[in-house]
Coordinates of C-alpha atoms (C1' of nucleotides) in Angstrom, one line a residue:
Chain A
X754 CA 24.0 -37.9 -17.7
X755 CA 22.4 -34.8 -16.5
X756 CA 24.2 -32.3 -14.9
X757 CA 23.0 -30.0 -12.1
X758 CA 25.5 -27.4 -12.9
X759 CA 25.8 -27.4 -16.9
X760 CA 22.0 -26.6 -17.0
X761 CA 21.9 -23.4 -19.2
X762 CA 19.4 -25.2 -21.7
X763 CA 17.1 -26.4 -18.9
X764 CA 17.3 -23.0 -17.4
X765 CA 16.1 -21.3 -20.5
X766 CA 13.3 -23.9 -20.9
X767 CA 12.3 -23.4 -17.4
X768 CA 12.1 -19.6 -17.6
X769 CA 10.0 -20.3 -20.9
X770 CA 7.6 -22.7 -19.0
X771 CA 7.1 -20.0 -16.3
X772 CA 6.6 -17.3 -18.7
X773 CA 4.0 -19.2 -20.8
X774 CA 1.8 -20.2 -17.8
X775 CA 2.7 -23.8 -17.5
X776 CA 1.6 -25.3 -14.1
X777 CA 3.9 -26.4 -11.2
X778 CA 3.6 -30.0 -12.1
X779 CA 4.2 -29.9 -15.7
X780 CA 7.4 -28.0 -14.9
X781 CA 8.3 -31.0 -12.5
X782 CA 7.7 -33.7 -15.1
X783 CA 9.8 -31.9 -17.5
X784 CA 12.6 -31.5 -14.7
X785 CA 12.5 -35.1 -14.3
X786 CA 12.9 -35.6 -17.9
X787 CA 16.0 -33.6 -17.9
X788 CA 14.6 -30.9 -20.0
X789 CA 14.0 -28.2 -17.5
X790 CA 15.3 -27.4 -14.0
X791 CA 13.1 -27.9 -11.0
X792 CA 10.2 -25.6 -10.2
X793 CA 12.0 -24.2 -7.1
X794 CA 15.0 -23.3 -9.0
X795 CA 13.1 -21.5 -11.7
X796 CA 11.3 -19.3 -9.2
X797 CA 14.8 -18.8 -7.4
X798 CA 16.3 -17.8 -10.7
X799 CA 13.5 -15.2 -11.4
X800 CA 14.1 -13.7 -8.0
X801 CA 17.7 -13.5 -8.6
X802 CA 17.4 -11.8 -12.1
X803 CA 15.0 -9.4 -10.7
X804 CA 17.4 -8.7 -7.9
X805 CA 20.2 -8.3 -10.4
X806 CA 18.1 -6.0 -12.6
X807 CA 17.3 -3.5 -9.6
X808 CA 21.1 -3.5 -8.5
X809 CA 21.8 -2.5 -12.1
X810 CA 19.3 0.3 -12.0
X811 CA 20.8 1.5 -8.6
X812 CA 24.1 1.7 -10.2
X813 CA 22.9 3.4 -13.6
X814 CA 21.0 6.0 -11.7
X815 CA 24.2 7.1 -10.1
X816 CA 25.8 8.2 -13.2
X817 CA 23.0 8.4 -15.9
X818 CA 20.0 10.3 -16.2
X819 CA 16.9 8.1 -16.0
X820 CA 13.1 8.3 -16.8
X821 CA 10.3 6.5 -15.6
X822 CA 7.0 5.1 -16.7
X823 CA 4.0 3.5 -14.7
X824 CA 0.7 2.0 -15.6
X825 CA -2.1 0.5 -13.7
X826 CA -2.5 -3.2 -14.0
X827 CA -5.9 -5.1 -13.4
X828 CA -6.1 -8.7 -13.6
X829 CA -9.5 -10.2 -13.3
X830 CA -9.7 -13.2 -11.1
X831 CA -12.8 -15.5 -11.7
X832 CA -14.3 -17.9 -9.4
X833 CA -17.0 -20.2 -10.7
X834 CA -18.6 -20.9 -7.4
X835 CA -18.4 -18.0 -5.2
X836 CA -18.0 -18.4 -1.6
X837 CA -17.7 -15.9 1.5
X838 CA -14.1 -15.5 1.0
X839 CA -13.9 -16.3 -2.8
X840 CA -15.5 -13.9 -5.1
X841 CA -14.8 -12.8 -8.5
X842 CA -12.3 -9.9 -8.2
X843 CA -9.9 -7.6 -9.7
X844 CA -6.4 -7.3 -8.3
X845 CA -5.1 -3.7 -8.7
X846 CA -1.7 -2.9 -8.9
X847 CA 0.9 -0.9 -10.8
X848 CA 4.0 -1.8 -12.8
X849 CA 6.8 0.4 -13.7
X850 CA 9.7 0.7 -15.8
X851 CA 13.1 2.7 -15.5
X852 CA 14.7 3.7 -18.7
X853 CA 18.3 5.4 -19.0
X854 CA 17.9 8.7 -21.1
X855 CA 19.3 8.7 -24.7
X856 CA 21.3 11.7 -25.4
X857 CA 21.5 12.6 -29.2
X858 CA 24.2 14.6 -29.0
X859 CA 26.8 11.8 -27.6
X860 CA 24.6 8.8 -28.8
X861 CA 24.8 7.2 -25.3
X862 CA 23.3 8.0 -21.9
X863 CA 22.6 11.6 -20.6
X864 CA 24.9 12.1 -17.9
X865 CA 23.5 12.2 -14.4
X866 CA 22.8 16.1 -13.3
X867 CA 22.4 17.2 -17.0
X868 CA 19.1 18.7 -16.2
X869 CA 19.2 20.4 -12.8
X870 CA 16.1 21.4 -10.9
X871 CA 16.4 24.9 -11.8
X872 CA 15.5 24.2 -15.4
X873 CA 12.0 23.5 -14.1
X874 CA 10.3 26.8 -12.9
X875 CA 9.1 26.9 -9.3
X876 CA 5.3 26.4 -9.2
X877 CA 3.8 29.5 -7.6
X878 CA 0.1 29.5 -8.2
X879 CA -2.7 26.9 -7.5
X880 CA -3.7 27.0 -11.0
X881 CA -1.1 26.3 -13.7
X882 CA 0.3 29.4 -15.5
X883 CA 1.0 29.2 -19.1
X884 CA 2.9 31.8 -20.8
X885 CA 1.2 31.8 -24.2
X886 CA 0.1 34.1 -27.1
X887 CA -2.4 33.9 -29.7
X888 CA 0.0 32.3 -32.3
X889 CA 0.2 29.4 -30.0
X890 CA -3.3 28.6 -30.6
X891 CA -2.8 27.5 -34.2
X892 CA -0.1 25.5 -35.8
X893 CA 2.6 27.8 -37.3
X894 CA 2.8 28.0 -41.1
X895 CA 6.3 26.2 -41.0
X896 CA 4.5 23.3 -39.0
X897 CA 1.4 23.2 -41.4
X898 CA 3.8 23.0 -44.4
X899 CA 5.8 20.3 -43.1
X900 CA 2.6 18.3 -42.3
X901 CA 1.2 19.0 -45.7
X902 CA 4.4 17.6 -47.3
X903 CA 4.3 14.5 -44.9
X904 CA 0.8 13.9 -45.6
X905 CA 1.4 14.1 -49.3
X906 CA 4.4 11.7 -49.2
X907 CA 2.0 9.2 -47.3
X908 CA -0.6 9.5 -49.8
X909 CA 2.0 8.3 -52.4
X910 CA 3.4 5.5 -50.0
X911 CA 0.0 4.1 -49.9
X912 CA -0.6 4.6 -53.5
X913 CA 2.6 2.8 -54.4
X914 CA 1.9 0.0 -52.1
X915 CA -1.9 -0.6 -52.8
X916 CA -2.3 0.1 -56.5
X917 CA -2.1 -3.2 -58.5
X918 CA 0.6 -3.4 -61.2
X919 CA 3.0 -1.0 -59.8
X920 CA 6.4 -2.1 -61.0
X921 CA 9.0 -2.9 -58.4
X922 CA 11.4 -0.4 -59.9
X923 CA 9.0 2.5 -59.4
X924 CA 8.7 1.3 -55.6
X925 CA 12.4 1.2 -55.4
X926 CA 12.8 4.7 -56.6
X927 CA 10.6 6.2 -54.0
X928 CA 12.5 8.0 -51.2
X929 CA 12.1 8.4 -47.6
X930 CA 9.6 10.8 -46.1
X931 CA 11.2 14.4 -45.5
X932 CA 12.7 14.5 -42.0
X933 CA 11.6 17.1 -39.7
X934 CA 13.4 16.0 -36.4
X935 CA 14.6 12.4 -36.4
X936 CA 15.6 10.7 -33.1
X937 CA 19.0 9.1 -34.0
X938 CA 18.8 5.4 -34.2
X939 CA 19.7 3.6 -30.9
X940 CA 18.6 0.8 -28.7
X941 CA 16.8 1.5 -25.5
X942 CA 17.4 -0.2 -22.4
X943 CA 14.7 -0.9 -19.9
X944 CA 14.6 -2.1 -16.4
X945 CA 11.3 -3.1 -14.9
X946 CA 10.8 -2.2 -11.1
X947 CA 9.0 -4.7 -8.8
X948 CA 5.1 -4.6 -9.2
X949 CA 3.4 -2.5 -6.5
X950 CA 0.1 -3.6 -5.0
X951 CA -0.7 0.3 -5.2
X952 CA -3.6 1.9 -7.1
X953 CA -2.3 4.6 -8.9
X954 CA -5.8 6.2 -9.8
X955 CA -6.0 8.6 -6.9
X956 CA -4.1 11.5 -5.8
X957 CA -2.5 9.5 -2.7
X958 CA -2.0 6.6 -4.8
X959 CA 0.0 8.5 -7.5
X960 CA 2.4 10.0 -4.9
X961 CA 2.6 6.4 -3.3
X962 CA 3.7 5.0 -6.5
X963 CA 6.0 7.7 -7.5
X964 CA 7.6 7.5 -3.9
X965 CA 7.8 3.7 -4.2
X966 CA 9.5 3.7 -7.6
X967 CA 12.0 6.3 -6.6
X968 CA 12.8 4.3 -3.5
X969 CA 13.5 1.0 -5.3
X970 CA 15.8 3.1 -7.6
X971 CA 17.7 3.8 -4.5
X972 CA 17.0 7.4 -4.6
X973 CA 16.6 9.7 -1.7
X974 CA 16.1 13.5 -1.8
X975 CA 19.7 14.2 -1.9
X976 CA 20.4 11.7 -4.6
X977 CA 17.2 13.0 -6.7
X978 CA 18.5 16.4 -6.6
X979 CA 22.0 15.4 -7.8
X980 CA 20.3 13.4 -10.4
X981 CA 18.4 16.3 -11.7
X982 CA 15.0 16.3 -13.3
X983 CA 13.3 13.2 -14.4
X984 CA 10.6 12.7 -17.2
X985 CA 7.5 10.7 -16.4
X986 CA 4.9 9.6 -18.9
X987 CA 1.4 8.7 -18.4
X988 CA -2.2 9.1 -19.5
X989 CA -4.4 12.0 -19.1
X990 CA -5.5 11.1 -15.7
X991 CA -2.1 10.4 -14.2
X992 CA -0.8 13.6 -15.9
X993 CA -3.5 15.5 -14.2
X994 CA -2.9 13.8 -10.9
X995 CA 0.8 14.7 -11.0
X996 CA -0.1 18.3 -11.9
X997 CA -2.5 18.3 -8.9
X998 CA 0.2 17.1 -6.6
X999 CA 2.7 20.0 -7.9
X1000 CA 0.2 22.4 -7.2
X1001 CA -0.8 21.2 -3.7
X1002 CA 2.8 20.7 -2.7
X1003 CA 4.3 23.7 -4.4
X1004 CA 5.8 24.9 -1.2
X1005 CA 7.3 21.6 -0.2
X1006 CA 11.2 21.9 0.3
X1007 CA 11.8 18.2 -0.2
X1008 CA 12.3 17.1 -3.7
X1009 CA 10.6 13.6 -3.7
X1010 CA 7.4 14.6 -1.7
X1011 CA 7.1 17.8 -3.7
X1012 CA 7.6 16.2 -7.0
X1013 CA 10.2 18.5 -7.8
X1014 CA 12.2 16.4 -10.3
X1015 CA 9.0 15.2 -12.1
X1016 CA 8.8 16.7 -15.8
X1017 CA 5.2 15.4 -16.9
X1018 CA 5.0 14.2 -20.4
X1019 CA 1.6 12.9 -22.1
X1020 CA 2.2 9.3 -23.2
X1021 CA 2.0 9.4 -27.1
X1022 CA 0.2 5.9 -27.1
X1023 CA -2.7 7.8 -25.4
X1024 CA -2.4 10.5 -27.9
X1025 CA -2.6 7.9 -30.7
X1026 CA -5.6 6.3 -29.2
X1027 CA -7.3 9.6 -29.0
X1028 CA -6.5 10.6 -32.6
X1029 CA -7.8 7.3 -33.7
X1030 CA -10.9 7.9 -32.0
X1031 CA -11.3 11.4 -33.1
X1032 CA -10.8 10.3 -36.6
X1033 CA -13.4 7.4 -36.5
X1034 CA -15.9 9.3 -34.4
X1035 CA -16.1 12.4 -36.4
X1036 CA -16.4 10.5 -39.8
X1037 CA -18.3 7.6 -38.7
X1038 CA -21.7 8.7 -39.9
X1039 CA -25.3 7.4 -38.8
X1040 CA -27.1 4.4 -40.3
X1041 CA -29.9 5.6 -42.6
X1042 CA -28.7 9.2 -42.7
X1043 CA -29.4 11.3 -45.7
X1044 CA -25.7 12.1 -46.0
X1045 CA -23.1 9.2 -45.6
X1046 CA -20.1 10.0 -43.3
X1047 CA -16.8 9.8 -45.1
X1048 CA -15.9 6.7 -43.2
X1049 CA -19.1 4.7 -43.4
X1050 CA -20.2 2.6 -40.7
X1051 CA -20.9 0.2 -43.5
X1052 CA -17.0 -0.3 -44.0
X1053 CA -17.0 -2.2 -40.7
X1054 CA -20.2 -4.5 -42.0
X1055 CA -18.6 -4.8 -45.5
X1056 CA -15.4 -6.1 -43.8
X1057 CA -17.6 -8.5 -41.9
X1058 CA -16.2 -7.3 -38.7
X1059 CA -17.8 -7.5 -35.3
X1060 CA -20.2 -4.6 -35.1
X1061 CA -18.8 -1.6 -33.0
X1062 CA -20.4 1.5 -31.7
X1063 CA -18.7 4.6 -32.7
X1064 CA -19.5 8.2 -33.2
X1065 CA -19.7 11.1 -30.8
X1066 CA -22.9 10.0 -29.2
X1067 CA -22.0 6.5 -28.1
X1068 CA -22.1 5.8 -24.6
X1069 CA -18.9 4.0 -24.6
X1070 CA -15.7 5.1 -25.9
X1071 CA -15.1 3.9 -29.4
X1072 CA -12.8 0.8 -29.4
X1073 CA -9.3 1.9 -30.5
X1074 CA -7.9 -1.2 -32.0
X1075 CA -10.7 -1.8 -34.5
X1076 CA -10.9 1.9 -35.2
X1077 CA -7.3 1.9 -35.8
X1078 CA -7.3 -1.2 -38.2
X1079 CA -10.4 0.2 -40.1
X1080 CA -8.4 3.6 -41.0
X1081 CA -5.6 1.6 -42.4
X1082 CA -7.9 -0.6 -44.4
X1083 CA -10.3 2.1 -45.7
X1084 CA -8.0 4.7 -46.4
X1085 CA -5.9 3.1 -48.9
X1086 CA -9.0 2.1 -50.7
X1087 CA -9.9 5.7 -50.9
X1088 CA -6.5 6.4 -52.3
X1089 CA -6.6 3.8 -54.9
X1090 CA -10.0 5.1 -55.9
X1091 CA -8.6 8.5 -56.1
X1092 CA -6.0 7.4 -58.7
X1093 CA -8.5 5.3 -60.5
X1094 CA -10.5 8.4 -61.2
X1095 CA -7.5 10.8 -62.1
X1096 CA -5.1 8.6 -63.7
X1097 CA -6.7 9.5 -67.1
X1098 CA -6.8 6.0 -68.2
X1099 CA -9.6 3.2 -68.5
X1100 CA -7.7 0.9 -66.4
X1101 CA -5.6 1.8 -63.3
X1102 CA -3.5 -1.3 -63.4
X1103 CA -2.6 -0.6 -66.9
X1104 CA -1.6 3.0 -66.2
X1105 CA 0.4 1.8 -63.2
X1106 CA 2.4 -0.5 -65.2
X1107 CA 4.0 2.0 -67.4
X1108 CA 3.7 5.1 -65.0
X1109 CA 7.1 7.0 -64.4
X1110 CA 7.9 8.7 -61.1
X1111 CA 7.1 12.0 -62.7
X1112 CA 3.8 10.9 -64.0
X1113 CA 2.9 9.4 -60.7
X1114 CA 3.8 12.6 -58.9
X1115 CA 1.6 14.5 -61.1
X1116 CA -1.5 12.2 -60.5
X1117 CA -0.7 12.1 -56.9
X1118 CA -1.0 15.8 -56.6
X1119 CA -4.2 16.1 -58.4
X1120 CA -5.7 13.3 -56.1
X1121 CA -4.3 15.3 -53.2
X1122 CA -5.6 18.6 -54.3
X1123 CA -9.2 17.3 -55.5
X1124 CA -9.8 14.7 -52.7
X1125 CA -7.5 15.4 -49.8
X1126 CA -7.6 19.0 -49.1
X1127 CA -9.5 21.5 -47.1
X1128 CA -9.4 23.6 -50.2
X1129 CA -11.2 21.3 -52.3
X1130 CA -14.0 21.1 -49.6
X1131 CA -14.3 24.9 -49.6
X1132 CA -14.6 25.1 -53.2
X1133 CA -17.5 22.6 -53.1
X1134 CA -19.0 24.2 -50.3
X1135 CA -19.1 27.7 -52.1
X1136 CA -21.6 26.2 -54.5
X1137 CA -25.2 26.7 -54.6
X1138 CA -26.9 24.5 -52.0
X1139 CA -28.9 22.7 -54.7
X1140 CA -25.5 21.7 -56.5
X1141 CA -23.5 20.6 -53.6
X1142 CA -22.6 17.1 -52.9
X1143 CA -22.4 16.5 -49.3
X1144 CA -21.1 13.0 -49.6
X1145 CA -18.2 14.0 -51.6
X1146 CA -17.4 16.8 -49.0
X1147 CA -17.6 14.1 -46.2
X1148 CA -15.4 11.8 -48.0
X1149 CA -12.7 14.5 -48.6
X1150 CA -12.7 15.6 -45.0
X1151 CA -12.5 12.1 -44.0
X1152 CA -9.6 11.5 -46.4
X1153 CA -7.7 14.4 -44.9
X1154 CA -8.1 13.6 -41.4
X1155 CA -7.5 9.8 -41.7
X1156 CA -4.1 10.8 -43.7
X1157 CA -3.2 12.8 -40.2
X1158 CA -3.7 9.7 -38.4
X1159 CA -1.6 7.6 -40.9
X1160 CA 1.1 10.2 -40.5
X1161 CA 1.0 10.4 -36.9
X1162 CA 1.5 6.4 -36.5
X1163 CA 4.1 6.4 -39.1
X1164 CA 6.2 9.3 -37.5
X1165 CA 6.1 7.4 -34.4
X1166 CA 7.5 4.0 -35.8
X1167 CA 10.0 6.1 -37.8
X1168 CA 10.9 7.9 -34.6
X1169 CA 10.6 11.4 -36.2
X1170 CA 9.5 13.4 -33.4
X1171 CA 9.1 16.5 -35.3
X1172 CA 6.4 15.2 -37.5
X1173 CA 4.6 13.8 -34.5
X1174 CA 4.8 17.3 -33.0
X1175 CA 3.3 18.6 -36.2
X1176 CA 0.2 16.2 -36.0
X1177 CA -0.1 17.0 -32.3
X1178 CA -0.5 20.7 -33.0
X1179 CA -3.2 20.1 -35.5
X1180 CA -4.9 17.7 -33.3
X1181 CA -4.8 20.2 -30.5
X1182 CA -7.2 22.5 -32.7
X1183 CA -9.3 19.4 -34.0
X1184 CA -9.9 18.1 -30.8
X1185 CA -11.8 21.0 -29.6
X1186 CA -14.9 18.7 -30.0
X1187 CA -17.6 16.9 -27.9
X1188 CA -17.2 14.4 -25.1
X1189 CA -13.6 13.6 -23.7
X1190 CA -11.7 15.2 -26.4
X1191 CA -11.2 18.8 -25.2
X1192 CA -9.2 17.6 -22.3
X1193 CA -6.7 16.0 -24.9
X1194 CA -6.9 19.2 -26.8
X1195 CA -5.8 21.1 -23.5
X1196 CA -3.1 18.7 -22.8
X1197 CA -1.7 18.9 -26.1
X1198 CA -1.7 22.6 -26.3
X1199 CA -0.3 22.7 -22.6
X1200 CA 2.6 20.3 -23.8
X1201 CA 3.6 22.2 -27.1
X1202 CA 3.6 25.7 -25.1
X1203 CA 5.6 24.1 -22.3
X1204 CA 8.1 22.7 -24.7
X1205 CA 8.5 26.1 -26.3
X1206 CA 9.6 27.8 -23.0
X1207 CA 12.0 24.9 -22.1
X1208 CA 15.7 25.5 -21.9
X1209 CA 17.1 23.8 -25.0
X1210 CA 18.7 20.8 -23.6
X1211 CA 15.5 20.1 -21.5
X1212 CA 13.4 20.3 -24.7
X1213 CA 16.1 18.2 -26.7
X1214 CA 16.0 15.5 -24.1
X1215 CA 12.2 15.6 -23.6
X1216 CA 11.6 15.0 -27.3
X1217 CA 14.6 12.4 -28.0
X1218 CA 13.2 10.3 -25.1
X1219 CA 9.3 10.5 -25.8
X1220 CA 9.9 7.5 -28.0
X1221 CA 11.9 4.4 -27.4
X1222 CA 13.5 1.7 -29.6
X1223 CA 13.8 -1.6 -27.9
X1224 CA 15.3 -3.4 -31.1
X1225 CA 17.3 -0.6 -32.4
X1226 CA 16.1 -1.0 -36.0
X1227 CA 14.6 1.4 -38.4
X1228 CA 10.7 1.8 -37.7
X1229 CA 11.1 0.0 -34.3
X1230 CA 10.3 3.2 -32.3
X1231 CA 7.3 3.2 -29.9
X1232 CA 5.8 5.5 -27.3
X1233 CA 7.0 4.9 -23.8
X1234 CA 3.5 4.4 -22.2
X1235 CA 3.0 1.6 -24.9
X1236 CA 6.1 0.0 -23.7
X1237 CA 4.7 -0.2 -20.3
X1238 CA 1.3 -1.5 -21.7
X1239 CA 3.1 -4.2 -23.6
X1240 CA 4.9 -5.1 -20.3
X1241 CA 1.7 -5.4 -18.6
X1242 CA 0.1 -7.7 -21.4
X1243 CA 3.0 -9.8 -20.7
X1244 CA 2.6 -10.1 -17.0
X1245 CA -1.2 -10.6 -17.5
X1246 CA -0.6 -13.8 -19.9
X1247 CA 1.9 -15.2 -17.6
X1248 CA -0.2 -14.9 -14.4
X1249 CA -1.6 -18.1 -13.0
X1250 CA -3.0 -19.0 -9.7
X1251 CA -1.0 -17.9 -6.8
X1252 CA 1.3 -16.0 -9.1
X1253 CA 0.3 -12.8 -7.5
X1254 CA 3.3 -13.1 -5.4
X1255 CA 5.4 -12.5 -8.2
X1256 CA 3.6 -9.4 -9.0
X1257 CA 4.4 -8.3 -5.4
X1258 CA 0.8 -8.3 -4.5
X1259 CA -0.5 -9.7 -1.3
X1260 CA -1.7 -13.3 -1.3
X1261 CA -5.1 -13.2 0.1
X1262 CA -6.1 -16.6 -0.9
X1263 CA -5.2 -19.4 -2.9
X1264 CA -6.6 -20.9 -6.1
X1265 CA -8.3 -18.1 -7.9
X1266 CA -7.8 -18.3 -11.3
X1267 CA -6.8 -20.7 -14.1
X1268 CA -5.1 -19.6 -17.2
X1269 CA -7.4 -20.6 -20.2
X1270 CA -4.6 -22.5 -21.9
X1271 CA -4.1 -24.6 -18.7
X1272 CA -7.7 -25.5 -18.4
X1273 CA -7.6 -27.0 -22.0
X1274 CA -4.1 -28.6 -21.1
X1275 CA -5.7 -30.2 -18.0
X1276 CA -8.5 -31.6 -20.0
X1277 CA -6.1 -33.2 -22.3
X1278 CA -4.6 -34.8 -19.5
X1279 CA -7.6 -36.2 -18.4
X1280 CA -8.4 -37.7 -21.9
X1281 CA -5.1 -39.3 -22.0
X1282 CA -5.6 -41.0 -18.6
X1283 CA -8.8 -42.6 -19.6
X1284 CA -7.2 -43.9 -22.9
X1285 CA -4.3 -45.6 -20.8
X1286 CA -6.8 -47.3 -18.5
Chain B
dA711 C1' 39.0 -41.3 -0.3
dT712 C1' 37.3 -37.7 2.0
dG713 C1' 35.2 -33.3 3.7
dG714 C1' 33.3 -28.9 2.8
dC715 C1' 30.4 -26.2 0.4
dA716 C1' 26.7 -24.5 -2.7
dA717 C1' 23.5 -25.4 -5.8
dA718 C1' 19.7 -28.2 -7.1
dT719 C1' 16.0 -31.2 -5.8
dT720 C1' 12.6 -33.3 -3.3
dT721 C1' 9.1 -33.3 0.4
dC722 C1' 5.7 -31.5 2.9
dC723 C1' 2.1 -28.5 4.0
dC724 C1' -1.7 -25.4 3.5
dA725 C1' -7.2 -25.6 3.0
dC726 C1' -10.7 -25.1 -0.3
dA727 C1' -12.5 -24.7 -5.2
dG728 C1' -13.4 -27.6 -8.7
dT729 C1' -14.6 -32.2 -10.5
dT730 C1' -17.2 -36.7 -10.9
Chain C
dA1147 C1' -19.8 -37.1 -0.7
dA1148 C1' -15.5 -38.5 -2.1
dC1149 C1' -11.6 -37.2 -4.4
dT1150 C1' -8.1 -34.2 -6.9
dG1151 C1' -5.0 -30.5 -7.8
dT1152 C1' -3.4 -25.9 -6.8
dG1153 C1' 1.7 -22.4 -6.3
dG1154 C1' 4.7 -20.7 -2.8
dG1155 C1' 7.8 -21.7 0.5
dA1156 C1' 10.2 -23.8 4.3
dA1157 C1' 12.9 -27.6 5.5
dA1158 C1' 15.2 -31.7 4.5
dT1159 C1' 17.9 -34.3 1.4
dT1160 C1' 20.9 -35.2 -2.6
dT1161 C1' 24.2 -34.1 -6.1
dG1162 C1' 28.2 -32.0 -8.1
dC1163 C1' 32.5 -29.9 -7.7
dC1164 C1' 36.7 -28.6 -5.7
dA1165 C1' 40.6 -29.1 -2.6
dT1166 C1' 43.0 -31.9 0.2

DNA sequence: ATGGCAAATTTCCCACAGTT
DNA sequence: AACTGTGGGAAATTTGCCAT
């Protein structure tokens, strides 16, 4: 009844089992029941798929332009009873992804050789030379105007979706955010490269990773030169390591070893995290301070969340995820309250039920001017010291800054890279603050200045491929470096004992890690056994 | 009915952490 | 102290399909 050949269904189940960390014996039981193919076949298929994927990459890179991204992957292996040869340890490796470059002009892949090496100026000095003028140190008037109008739109968007009683009709009338530089909707392809047991966190490691990825793409020096420039995203550390290699090997004549093809690009997910930390740290406030910060640390307590340490003086970096959520919860509340104050009626809900779009716009403008603008703060600060309301000033500054963050996140999802740039250019100034931020300020400044001097085609492709869209749906864009992080979390969760081989990592010992879910399942097995007996 | 072939499955081993 | 279970991989065996 069961067929060894017509086993598509069983194959899918088998791949699912492997992906969700089922144990070998579980897979075998299901294989015997006819629900899955055997364990050996599953691993065989995975290898086959991986081979197929790499073969496809090698094909594509011959005709299309590709970009690469890689990220460090650490998996913790825990041992309950440590022995001489069995310790708790981390396995450090690096995973990477190849992505064909999207060309907005054609709507398809950018052709191989579109960006010849000559488009990237030769490195002539040890230190990077940036051709900048005073006007590069501030956002341009146009950029500032665009940012203001986007932020005003965000304010209205949040108000519409959070104020109780807003009629559905009014929500429908609300138009999309003004477009600055939208990446056309498209579906990005991605091809993972085999995991490397290499640590990318050193100069040597970065170079090794780079060379390994290019080799697995089937590129040698000649082929790379024919391919032309290649974007590679990374965090600040990776970026600075690549920059150092470019400097140290500036006289190298071989494209791969001299990193001639590399066009460094600061990963926007890392920019997002820096921006979130910037906002929360700056407005966190101090417990028992005379003046509360705009983002009261008490908000976190109010929400009954796990206490976090934030603020510039913290020993550890502010955890990004809770910070991100906190802004998304707290800012809409500030906005709703702003409308409550300025709607001119006793009940905000009653006002909202009858408000027209014009009326809504009118109040939004007042809220924005009074509670979300630098001008409002300056007006308050001009008062006599005794009349000043520092708490209100702090709240307004928080409102303004948090809106930048919301705008950044929204622009990324939308795929409007022009709006992303506008936030970057204001953050470039704002991040000139304590701790690790000045390095982000520098990186953003460098990126913006480099972009300005790129040849038009290089600039266009750089921007249009800074974000990817795996689903091809509206609001489905995400930063390239986030894609890589997501890949890693997938690998981490499907990692089991012995599975290090699949990550391409050396198998130095057996039996080191049990997936938490597995442990529970095993326990459940035991209970069942004793019941049968 | 048979052989050839490839795919799928089964069997076996490793060797020690983990459990009772 | 006795016993169990672990994933990968090689080798052996079985199964399924096709052509003759």
